[in-house]
Amino acid sequence: MSWFRNLSKLSSLKKLPNITSSRNTHPFPLTLLSPHHHHFTTTASSINHVGGGLEPTKPHEKPRVVVLGTGWAGCRLMKGLDPEIYDIVCVSPRNHMVFTPLLASTCVGTLEFRSVAEPVSRIQPAISREPGSYFFLANCIGVDTHNHVVQCETVTEGTQTLDPWKFTVSYDKLVIALGAQPTTFGIHGVHEHAIFLREVYHAQEIRRKLLLNLMLSDVPGISEEEKQRLLHCVVVGGGPTGVEFSGELSDFIMRDVRQRYSHVKDYIHVTLIEANEILSSFDDRLRRYATKQLTKSGVRLVRGIVKDVGDEKIILNDGTEVPYGLLVWSTGVGPSPLIRSLDLPKSPGGRIGIDEWLRVPSIEDVFAIGDCSGYVESTGKPILPALAQVAERQGKYLANLLNKIGKANGGRANSVSDIDIGDPFVYKHLGSMATIGSYKALVDLRHSKEEKGLSLAGFISWFIWRSAYLTRVISWRNRFYVAINWATTLVFGRDISRI
Amino acid sequence: MSWFRNLSKLSSLKKLPNITSSRNTHPFPLTLLSPHHHHFTTTASSINHVGGGLEPTKPHEKPRVVVLGTGWAGCRLMKGLDPEIYDIVCVSPRNHMVFTPLLASTCVGTLEFRSVAEPVSRIQPAISREPGSYFFLANCIGVDTHNHVVQCETVTEGTQTLDPWKFTVSYDKLVIALGAQPTTFGIHGVHEHAIFLREVYHAQEIRRKLLLNLMLSDVPGISEEEKQRLLHCVVVGGGPTGVEFSGELSDFIMRDVRQRYSHVKDYIHVTLIEANEILSSFDDRLRRYATKQLTKSGVRLVRGIVKDVGDEKIILNDGTEVPYGLLVWSTGVGPSPLIRSLDLPKSPGGRIGIDEWLRVPSIEDVFAIGDCSGYVESTGKPILPALAQVAERQGKYLANLLNKIGKANGGRANSVSDIDIGDPFVYKHLGSMATIGSYKALVDLRHSKEEKGLSLAGFISWFIWRSAYLTRVISWRNRFYVAINWATTLVFGRDISRI
């Protein structure tokens, strides 16, 4: 007997009209659960899911593009794909894209976390609307290019909900956009003790730890040394992320900590450690300006190489010990173990090899874009930098290319051979931007490091920085929220509740 | 040798002017850390903090009010205390107040989490500004009323930052506002498997689980039964919290799930289980209206008593098994173990006993307000309900009383004997409100259950409900955000990124 019919009998609401749920196509009590309620009596039944999956597409269905990853590359691609031509299936452990250039601002409360996250289904609504399009919360664990199949495993956060299970997805076209992972140069302790700044949960962790340290350092019984250590924020890596985070942190200290944590305001300090020069991709003049501004707002710039990371201190190459309370690691990215393990052509440096049309050479129907991909040596082209700009441009190009192929009836697996695929992808660098705190930013509009060109620094750059990112935030909803967040921070200061 | 002087030498930035941080009163390199850097070489040194604390106030200092807790009662009290008269020290594991009536709305993304959290330092700015006022992120673990001392232990989230340590805080006046904890009636499995709805992190957990279940139920390889189970949301307890959460959930399903999770929209269901009647404190007519509306929007109302809670199903008293994917428990509150353990007079039911001036009888300088307190039997008064309304009114009353006592030079410990403390606290119920989803709410303006009076239900009530709460949100910042959140939800729908 169905447990649900039992429930119905228990209900005290006999006087009411029968339940006629407006959103059910079938009558509610009969369809809610199957009568075999013994399926629920053990958890064992939920463990052994292996082998389920999406079969190859049938002739009457649309061809299927499978996209691995929801970063800049994958999301821009999905946005541009024509859902009239393709069914889109996205596999990623994250159901949203992170607007990474603004992530540093969320750590100190200048922006809300949600303002920098864009759900995939808002980027490409067909994914939730079309019967053959899906988003799967899962990790890709392997690719079988011979059979046009991707192996996946669900992300379930332990047994509280369900144990993870494996499934497969057949593709007509596969786009690998899995990104890269932070580099640690094999330094011991980085993974255990440092926080990266790539995902929203990293920003949340930084924020919680920063606020915890601020509050703990105010509690009676803490020694002076520990107070100093707790409030010493160390950033390793002087690229745009490290510099922007240091700048935001110093803004937070200048404006908010001084007011709201007045007991400890003289103890909090920021140190930025870089092995070479900060912002090495920027113009010399901008770099000097940034150095001066950061120093002026209290960020300590240190040239050094980290040898070891402990839970309360890092050790530099010359033996110097640097106690810290918060350690943020942003020394660039490299290929992930999965990317390394895939049996595909590779570029110098271990990324997935691609030709100038972003195809993986000699493998039918497989493409790779973004930080996980690099030109194979035979193209004679240099590997493009791991920038949002590159990833986004590649996603856009490939969406157009796939739409073109699909229109020419080349959307099915193994059907593309005689189609004109047009011009190759050409990357043109539009320039670099970085904010350095105190309403100041750098804008470098040179097309490459060697060329001459316009470069700006200061308040106007900061204004350009904000405007540029505001217009590039993907949805109107988040554009609106980012603007509101900025205005609120200006008027009311940053939020410091630790939730 | 100081590690910091080492760092200075390493710095490559020799060309720059010396660091002159505008926010340091002392030169930076000399004060940042002590030269004894061996203090940082082991974690052991950070463990043995016991016995630090705030000493009794000296005659030249202001008397000190110690407030335990940051709920409605404690925060309203702190807001009303005059920082010219008292130093205020607040001890709580949470640095913000939660605007609990709107918490249910955050679970489904109608409101942002931050919009319902108000930092203590925004409620009473003196806490971060005055040299003798503090907020301590800690739990109270004992009270020594004889010596006017509170024992505390820090909240540190494991050894990643610091091990917890104990400290003491001496008080001139002590206000216990520690609230209550959810009741489970000793039912096995509630703490392990159900989620309460009292703190922001509860709402975050509910949201993450709900979105996870929605996404998992779409992945190939899941059986029909498991899909049904995962998407079955069960709410136990038909008070305002349970009803409001069910209403919000049904709004979310009606408006957002249908659009964004179209593959699974017919599988998601909400069941509300209550042992007696829902919204028992409301007018009969309103109750019938709520029952009808909730049922209409697809919430299944069930009368039943829960016997046991497992990780995937609950068992009712008659043996019925109810599989669930999300279980929210809101059956009311009772005294916490700490409150029970304190050696203080008690009210019937185990709350801290108070007289009509909210003083703990026969204990000098100790007051108790909010859900943790109740009139002692000798007052002949009934225990007030555990409502925000009661707590807030008590906080306000006690702030005025303490200010009055302080002005009459009774602020010091053991100095209050001959001061006229004025009228006792009288609680007048202003009425109850609850939203039930679909732009509908209940407003019951009767002063007690027996009296006659105005009661409203429907859209106008909903409008009153929103307006009333909007004006009662404490800061202008959050008032602004709540309004913006509501407007955005109306225009763009709810946010579904799982961060």
PDB file of N, CA, C and O in Angstrom, chain B residues 53-108:
ATOM      1  N   GLY B  53      40.960  37.986  30.739  1.00  0.00           N
ATOM      2  CA  GLY B  53      39.590  38.457  30.851  1.00  0.00           C
ATOM      3  C   GLY B  53      39.478  39.939  31.118  1.00  0.00           C
ATOM      4  O   GLY B  53      40.485  40.642  31.213  1.00  0.00           O
ATOM      5  N   LEU B  54      38.234  40.405  31.190  1.00  0.00           N
ATOM      6  CA  LEU B  54      37.977  41.795  31.537  1.00  0.00           C
ATOM      7  C   LEU B  54      37.773  41.883  33.039  1.00  0.00           C
ATOM      8  O   LEU B  54      36.861  41.283  33.594  1.00  0.00           O
ATOM      9  N   GLU B  55      38.629  42.660  33.691  1.00  0.00           N
ATOM     10  CA  GLU B  55      38.557  42.854  35.146  1.00  0.00           C
ATOM     11  C   GLU B  55      37.319  43.677  35.520  1.00  0.00           C
ATOM     12  O   GLU B  55      36.739  44.334  34.665  1.00  0.00           O
ATOM     13  N   PRO B  56      36.938  43.661  36.796  1.00  0.00           N
ATOM     14  CA  PRO B  56      35.843  44.551  37.224  1.00  0.00           C
ATOM     15  C   PRO B  56      36.168  46.001  36.884  1.00  0.00           C
ATOM     16  O   PRO B  56      37.335  46.387  36.853  1.00  0.00           O
ATOM     17  N   THR B  57      35.150  46.775  36.593  1.00  0.00           N
ATOM     18  CA  THR B  57      35.378  48.175  36.203  1.00  0.00           C
ATOM     19  C   THR B  57      35.929  48.971  37.377  1.00  0.00           C
ATOM     20  O   THR B  57      35.584  48.732  38.538  1.00  0.00           O
ATOM     21  N   LYS B  58      36.794  49.957  37.037  1.00  0.00           N
ATOM     22  CA  LYS B  58      37.379  50.844  38.043  1.00  0.00           C
ATOM     23  C   LYS B  58      36.473  52.065  38.201  1.00  0.00           C
ATOM     24  O   LYS B  58      35.677  52.373  37.309  1.00  0.00           O
ATOM     25  N   PRO B  59      36.607  52.787  39.322  1.00  0.00           N
ATOM     26  CA  PRO B  59      35.723  53.949  39.561  1.00  0.00           C
ATOM     27  C   PRO B  59      35.763  54.992  38.437  1.00  0.00           C
ATOM     28  O   PRO B  59      34.759  55.637  38.149  1.00  0.00           O
ATOM     29  N   HIS B  60      36.930  55.170  37.777  1.00  0.00           N
ATOM     30  CA  HIS B  60      36.975  56.201  36.726  1.00  0.00           C
ATOM     31  C   HIS B  60      36.399  55.699  35.396  1.00  0.00           C
ATOM     32  O   HIS B  60      36.252  56.454  34.456  1.00  0.00           O
ATOM     33  N   GLU B  61      36.094  54.406  35.308  1.00  0.00           N
ATOM     34  CA  GLU B  61      35.494  53.881  34.085  1.00  0.00           C
ATOM     35  C   GLU B  61      33.970  53.901  34.181  1.00  0.00           C
ATOM     36  O   GLU B  61      33.409  53.972  35.274  1.00  0.00           O
ATOM     37  N   LYS B  62      33.328  53.773  33.008  1.00  0.00           N
ATOM     38  CA  LYS B  62      31.873  53.634  33.017  1.00  0.00           C
ATOM     39  C   LYS B  62      31.516  52.250  33.553  1.00  0.00           C
ATOM     40  O   LYS B  62      32.284  51.303  33.385  1.00  0.00           O
ATOM     41  N   PRO B  63      30.346  52.111  34.216  1.00  0.00           N
ATOM     42  CA  PRO B  63      29.908  50.757  34.571  1.00  0.00           C
ATOM     43  C   PRO B  63      29.671  49.930  33.307  1.00  0.00           C
ATOM     44  O   PRO B  63      29.428  50.488  32.238  1.00  0.00           O
ATOM     45  N   ARG B  64      29.785  48.606  33.428  1.00  0.00           N
ATOM     46  CA  ARG B  64      29.744  47.720  32.258  1.00  0.00           C
ATOM     47  C   ARG B  64      28.489  46.834  32.266  1.00  0.00           C
ATOM     48  O   ARG B  64      28.257  46.109  33.235  1.00  0.00           O
ATOM     49  N   VAL B  65      27.728  46.922  31.177  1.00  0.00           N
ATOM     50  CA  VAL B  65      26.619  45.987  30.975  1.00  0.00           C
ATOM     51  C   VAL B  65      27.114  44.872  30.069  1.00  0.00           C
ATOM     52  O   VAL B  65      27.608  45.135  28.975  1.00  0.00           O
ATOM     53  N   VAL B  66      27.010  43.638  30.548  1.00  0.00           N
ATOM     54  CA  VAL B  66      27.380  42.501  29.702  1.00  0.00           C
ATOM     55  C   VAL B  66      26.092  41.871  29.174  1.00  0.00           C
ATOM     56  O   VAL B  66      25.184  41.554  29.943  1.00  0.00           O
ATOM     57  N   VAL B  67      26.028  41.749  27.846  1.00  0.00           N
ATOM     58  CA  VAL B  67      24.842  41.194  27.202  1.00  0.00           C
ATOM     59  C   VAL B  67      25.211  39.855  26.585  1.00  0.00           C
ATOM     60  O   VAL B  67      26.136  39.779  25.771  1.00  0.00           O
ATOM     61  N   LEU B  68      24.511  38.807  26.974  1.00  0.00           N
ATOM     62  CA  LEU B  68      24.760  37.485  26.393  1.00  0.00           C
ATOM     63  C   LEU B  68      23.711  37.216  25.318  1.00  0.00           C
ATOM     64  O   LEU B  68      22.523  37.117  25.619  1.00  0.00           O
ATOM     65  N   GLY B  69      24.153  37.124  24.067  1.00  0.00           N
ATOM     66  CA  GLY B  69      23.213  36.806  22.991  1.00  0.00           C
ATOM     67  C   GLY B  69      22.987  37.973  22.042  1.00  0.00           C
ATOM     68  O   GLY B  69      23.059  39.142  22.430  1.00  0.00           O
ATOM     69  N   THR B  70      22.732  37.624  20.776  1.00  0.00           N
ATOM     70  CA  THR B  70      22.478  38.654  19.761  1.00  0.00           C
ATOM     71  C   THR B  70      21.201  38.350  18.987  1.00  0.00           C
ATOM     72  O   THR B  70      21.153  38.429  17.772  1.00  0.00           O
ATOM     73  N   GLY B  71      20.164  37.954  19.722  1.00  0.00           N
ATOM     74  CA  GLY B  71      18.857  37.775  19.095  1.00  0.00           C
ATOM     75  C   GLY B  71      18.053  39.064  19.177  1.00  0.00           C
ATOM     76  O   GLY B  71      18.610  40.152  19.373  1.00  0.00           O
ATOM     77  N   TRP B  72      16.768  38.939  19.031  1.00  0.00           N
ATOM     78  CA  TRP B  72      15.894  40.112  19.081  1.00  0.00           C
ATOM     79  C   TRP B  72      16.018  40.854  20.411  1.00  0.00           C
ATOM     80  O   TRP B  72      16.082  42.080  20.441  1.00  0.00           O
ATOM     81  N   ALA B  73      16.032  40.102  21.514  1.00  0.00           N
ATOM     82  CA  ALA B  73      16.038  40.723  22.835  1.00  0.00           C
ATOM     83  C   ALA B  73      17.363  41.459  23.073  1.00  0.00           C
ATOM     84  O   ALA B  73      17.385  42.653  23.367  1.00  0.00           O
ATOM     85  N   GLY B  74      18.476  40.725  22.921  1.00  0.00           N
ATOM     86  CA  GLY B  74      19.783  41.306  23.193  1.00  0.00           C
ATOM     87  C   GLY B  74      20.078  42.496  22.289  1.00  0.00           C
ATOM     88  O   GLY B  74      20.602  43.523  22.742  1.00  0.00           O
ATOM     89  N   CYS B  75      19.747  42.386  21.015  1.00  0.00           N
ATOM     90  CA  CYS B  75      20.064  43.467  20.083  1.00  0.00           C
ATOM     91  C   CYS B  75      19.217  44.699  20.335  1.00  0.00           C
ATOM     92  O   CYS B  75      19.708  45.829  20.287  1.00  0.00           O
ATOM     93  N   ARG B  76      17.920  44.487  20.631  1.00  0.00           N
ATOM     94  CA  ARG B  76      17.079  45.648  20.911  1.00  0.00           C
ATOM     95  C   ARG B  76      17.545  46.345  22.181  1.00  0.00           C
ATOM     96  O   ARG B  76      17.528  47.571  22.270  1.00  0.00           O
ATOM     97  N   LEU B  77      17.991  45.543  23.147  1.00  0.00           N
ATOM     98  CA  LEU B  77      18.548  46.100  24.382  1.00  0.00           C
ATOM     99  C   LEU B  77      19.778  46.945  24.090  1.00  0.00           C
ATOM    100  O   LEU B  77      19.874  48.097  24.513  1.00  0.00           O
ATOM    101  N   MET B  78      20.716  46.369  23.323  1.00  0.00           N
ATOM    102  CA  MET B  78      21.960  47.100  23.052  1.00  0.00           C
ATOM    103  C   MET B  78      21.696  48.383  22.292  1.00  0.00           C
ATOM    104  O   MET B  78      22.323  49.403  22.518  1.00  0.00           O
ATOM    105  N   LYS B  79      20.734  48.298  21.365  1.00  0.00           N
ATOM    106  CA  LYS B  79      20.386  49.489  20.599  1.00  0.00           C
ATOM    107  C   LYS B  79      19.922  50.609  21.529  1.00  0.00           C
ATOM    108  O   LYS B  79      20.249  51.776  21.317  1.00  0.00           O
ATOM    109  N   GLY B  80      19.164  50.243  22.588  1.00  0.00           N
ATOM    110  CA  GLY B  80      18.589  51.250  23.471  1.00  0.00           C
ATOM    111  C   GLY B  80      19.497  51.718  24.599  1.00  0.00           C
ATOM    112  O   GLY B  80      19.249  52.756  25.201  1.00  0.00           O
ATOM    113  N   LEU B  81      20.539  50.953  24.891  1.00  0.00           N
ATOM    114  CA  LEU B  81      21.426  51.344  25.999  1.00  0.00           C
ATOM    115  C   LEU B  81      22.167  52.634  25.642  1.00  0.00           C
ATOM    116  O   LEU B  81      22.593  52.822  24.504  1.00  0.00           O
ATOM    117  N   ASP B  82      22.354  53.480  26.617  1.00  0.00           N
ATOM    118  CA  ASP B  82      23.042  54.749  26.386  1.00  0.00           C
ATOM    119  C   ASP B  82      24.544  54.563  26.578  1.00  0.00           C
ATOM    120  O   ASP B  82      25.005  54.345  27.691  1.00  0.00           O
ATOM    121  N   PRO B  83      25.315  54.668  25.496  1.00  0.00           N
ATOM    122  CA  PRO B  83      26.769  54.434  25.623  1.00  0.00           C
ATOM    123  C   PRO B  83      27.492  55.544  26.388  1.00  0.00           C
ATOM    124  O   PRO B  83      28.667  55.389  26.721  1.00  0.00           O
ATOM    125  N   GLU B  84      26.791  56.629  26.686  1.00  0.00           N
ATOM    126  CA  GLU B  84      27.374  57.650  27.556  1.00  0.00           C
ATOM    127  C   GLU B  84      27.370  57.178  29.010  1.00  0.00           C
ATOM    128  O   GLU B  84      28.180  57.620  29.822  1.00  0.00           O
ATOM    129  N   ILE B  85      26.401  56.321  29.319  1.00  0.00           N
ATOM    130  CA  ILE B  85      26.268  55.850  30.705  1.00  0.00           C
ATOM    131  C   ILE B  85      27.045  54.551  30.934  1.00  0.00           C
ATOM    132  O   ILE B  85      27.712  54.388  31.938  1.00  0.00           O
ATOM    133  N   TYR B  86      26.942  53.636  29.962  1.00  0.00           N
ATOM    134  CA  TYR B  86      27.516  52.305  30.148  1.00  0.00           C
ATOM    135  C   TYR B  86      28.542  51.968  29.065  1.00  0.00           C
ATOM    136  O   TYR B  86      28.411  52.402  27.921  1.00  0.00           O
ATOM    137  N   ASP B  87      29.516  51.150  29.420  1.00  0.00           N
ATOM    138  CA  ASP B  87      30.238  50.383  28.421  1.00  0.00           C
ATOM    139  C   ASP B  87      29.423  49.124  28.164  1.00  0.00           C
ATOM    140  O   ASP B  87      28.870  48.535  29.096  1.00  0.00           O
ATOM    141  N   ILE B  88      29.365  48.734  26.899  1.00  0.00           N
ATOM    142  CA  ILE B  88      28.552  47.578  26.530  1.00  0.00           C
ATOM    143  C   ILE B  88      29.473  46.469  26.040  1.00  0.00           C
ATOM    144  O   ILE B  88      30.293  46.690  25.147  1.00  0.00           O
ATOM    145  N   VAL B  89      29.369  45.297  26.642  1.00  0.00           N
ATOM    146  CA  VAL B  89      30.144  44.149  26.180  1.00  0.00           C
ATOM    147  C   VAL B  89      29.166  43.054  25.787  1.00  0.00           C
ATOM    148  O   VAL B  89      28.318  42.655  26.589  1.00  0.00           O
ATOM    149  N   CYS B  90      29.268  42.622  24.554  1.00  0.00           N
ATOM    150  CA  CYS B  90      28.355  41.610  24.053  1.00  0.00           C
ATOM    151  C   CYS B  90      29.123  40.316  23.805  1.00  0.00           C
ATOM    152  O   CYS B  90      30.196  40.329  23.205  1.00  0.00           O
ATOM    153  N   VAL B  91      28.596  39.208  24.279  1.00  0.00           N
ATOM    154  CA  VAL B  91      29.208  37.890  24.060  1.00  0.00           C
ATOM    155  C   VAL B  91      28.204  37.034  23.286  1.00  0.00           C
ATOM    156  O   VAL B  91      27.079  36.830  23.748  1.00  0.00           O
ATOM    157  N   SER B  92      28.610  36.576  22.106  1.00  0.00           N
ATOM    158  CA  SER B  92      27.705  35.763  21.290  1.00  0.00           C
ATOM    159  C   SER B  92      28.511  34.991  20.255  1.00  0.00           C
ATOM    160  O   SER B  92      29.538  35.469  19.786  1.00  0.00           O
ATOM    161  N   PRO B  93      28.059  33.795  19.878  1.00  0.00           N
ATOM    162  CA  PRO B  93      28.753  33.067  18.808  1.00  0.00           C
ATOM    163  C   PRO B  93      28.436  33.613  17.422  1.00  0.00           C
ATOM    164  O   PRO B  93      28.893  33.067  16.426  1.00  0.00           O
ATOM    165  N   ARG B  94      27.705  34.701  17.330  1.00  0.00           N
ATOM    166  CA  ARG B  94      27.211  35.212  16.051  1.00  0.00           C
ATOM    167  C   ARG B  94      27.319  36.725  16.095  1.00  0.00           C
ATOM    168  O   ARG B  94      26.823  37.341  17.044  1.00  0.00           O
ATOM    169  N   ASN B  95      28.006  37.340  15.133  1.00  0.00           N
ATOM    170  CA  ASN B  95      28.227  38.783  15.215  1.00  0.00           C
ATOM    171  C   ASN B  95      27.111  39.596  14.578  1.00  0.00           C
ATOM    172  O   ASN B  95      27.270  40.768  14.280  1.00  0.00           O
ATOM    173  N   HIS B  96      25.988  38.970  14.343  1.00  0.00           N
ATOM    174  CA  HIS B  96      24.892  39.684  13.707  1.00  0.00           C
ATOM    175  C   HIS B  96      23.568  39.200  14.283  1.00  0.00           C
ATOM    176  O   HIS B  96      23.478  38.123  14.862  1.00  0.00           O
ATOM    177  N   MET B  97      22.545  40.002  14.097  1.00  0.00           N
ATOM    178  CA  MET B  97      21.201  39.584  14.433  1.00  0.00           C
ATOM    179  C   MET B  97      20.553  39.049  13.174  1.00  0.00           C
ATOM    180  O   MET B  97      20.829  39.533  12.087  1.00  0.00           O
ATOM    181  N   VAL B  98      19.707  38.031  13.315  1.00  0.00           N
ATOM    182  CA  VAL B  98      18.977  37.521  12.148  1.00  0.00           C
ATOM    183  C   VAL B  98      17.552  38.048  12.212  1.00  0.00           C
ATOM    184  O   VAL B  98      16.882  37.925  13.236  1.00  0.00           O
ATOM    185  N   PHE B  99      17.113  38.643  11.127  1.00  0.00           N
ATOM    186  CA  PHE B  99      15.736  39.109  11.058  1.00  0.00           C
ATOM    187  C   PHE B  99      14.874  37.892  10.734  1.00  0.00           C
ATOM    188  O   PHE B  99      14.497  37.643   9.591  1.00  0.00           O
ATOM    189  N   THR B 100      14.571  37.114  11.787  1.00  0.00           N
ATOM    190  CA  THR B 100      13.970  35.782  11.625  1.00  0.00           C
ATOM    191  C   THR B 100      12.676  35.724  10.805  1.00  0.00           C
ATOM    192  O   THR B 100      12.476  34.751  10.092  1.00  0.00           O
ATOM    193  N   PRO B 101      11.796  36.742  10.873  1.00  0.00           N
ATOM    194  CA  PRO B 101      10.550  36.565  10.108  1.00  0.00           C
ATOM    195  C   PRO B 101      10.782  36.465   8.601  1.00  0.00           C
ATOM    196  O   PRO B 101       9.930  35.970   7.884  1.00  0.00           O
ATOM    197  N   LEU B 102      11.927  36.931   8.127  1.00  0.00           N
ATOM    198  CA  LEU B 102      12.180  36.870   6.685  1.00  0.00           C
ATOM    199  C   LEU B 102      13.144  35.741   6.310  1.00  0.00           C
ATOM    200  O   LEU B 102      13.523  35.612   5.151  1.00  0.00           O
ATOM    201  N   LEU B 103      13.528  34.937   7.294  1.00  0.00           N
ATOM    202  CA  LEU B 103      14.526  33.897   7.014  1.00  0.00           C
ATOM    203  C   LEU B 103      14.002  32.859   6.008  1.00  0.00           C
ATOM    204  O   LEU B 103      14.733  32.418   5.116  1.00  0.00           O
ATOM    205  N   ALA B 104      12.718  32.499   6.140  1.00  0.00           N
ATOM    206  CA  ALA B 104      12.153  31.493   5.227  1.00  0.00           C
ATOM    207  C   ALA B 104      12.287  31.935   3.773  1.00  0.00           C
ATOM    208  O   ALA B 104      12.516  31.114   2.887  1.00  0.00           O
ATOM    209  N   SER B 105      12.180  33.237   3.530  1.00  0.00           N
ATOM    210  CA  SER B 105      12.275  33.743   2.150  1.00  0.00           C
ATOM    211  C   SER B 105      13.661  33.587   1.550  1.00  0.00           C
ATOM    212  O   SER B 105      13.817  33.607   0.333  1.00  0.00           O
ATOM    213  N   THR B 106      14.693  33.479   2.411  1.00  0.00           N
ATOM    214  CA  THR B 106      16.042  33.381   1.861  1.00  0.00           C
ATOM    215  C   THR B 106      16.339  31.971   1.342  1.00  0.00           C
ATOM    216  O   THR B 106      17.196  31.803   0.483  1.00  0.00           O
ATOM    217  N   CYS B 107      15.618  30.965   1.851  1.00  0.00           N
ATOM    218  CA  CYS B 107      15.900  29.575   1.455  1.00  0.00           C
ATOM    219  C   CYS B 107      15.680  29.351  -0.031  1.00  0.00           C
ATOM    220  O   CYS B 107      16.328  28.515  -0.645  1.00  0.00           O
ATOM    221  N   VAL B 108      14.726  30.046  -0.598  1.00  0.00           N
ATOM    222  CA  VAL B 108      14.404  29.821  -2.006  1.00  0.00           C
ATOM    223  C   VAL B 108      14.881  30.970  -2.881  1.00  0.00           C
ATOM    224  O   VAL B 108      14.570  31.023  -4.066  1.00  0.00           O
TER     225      VAL B 108
END
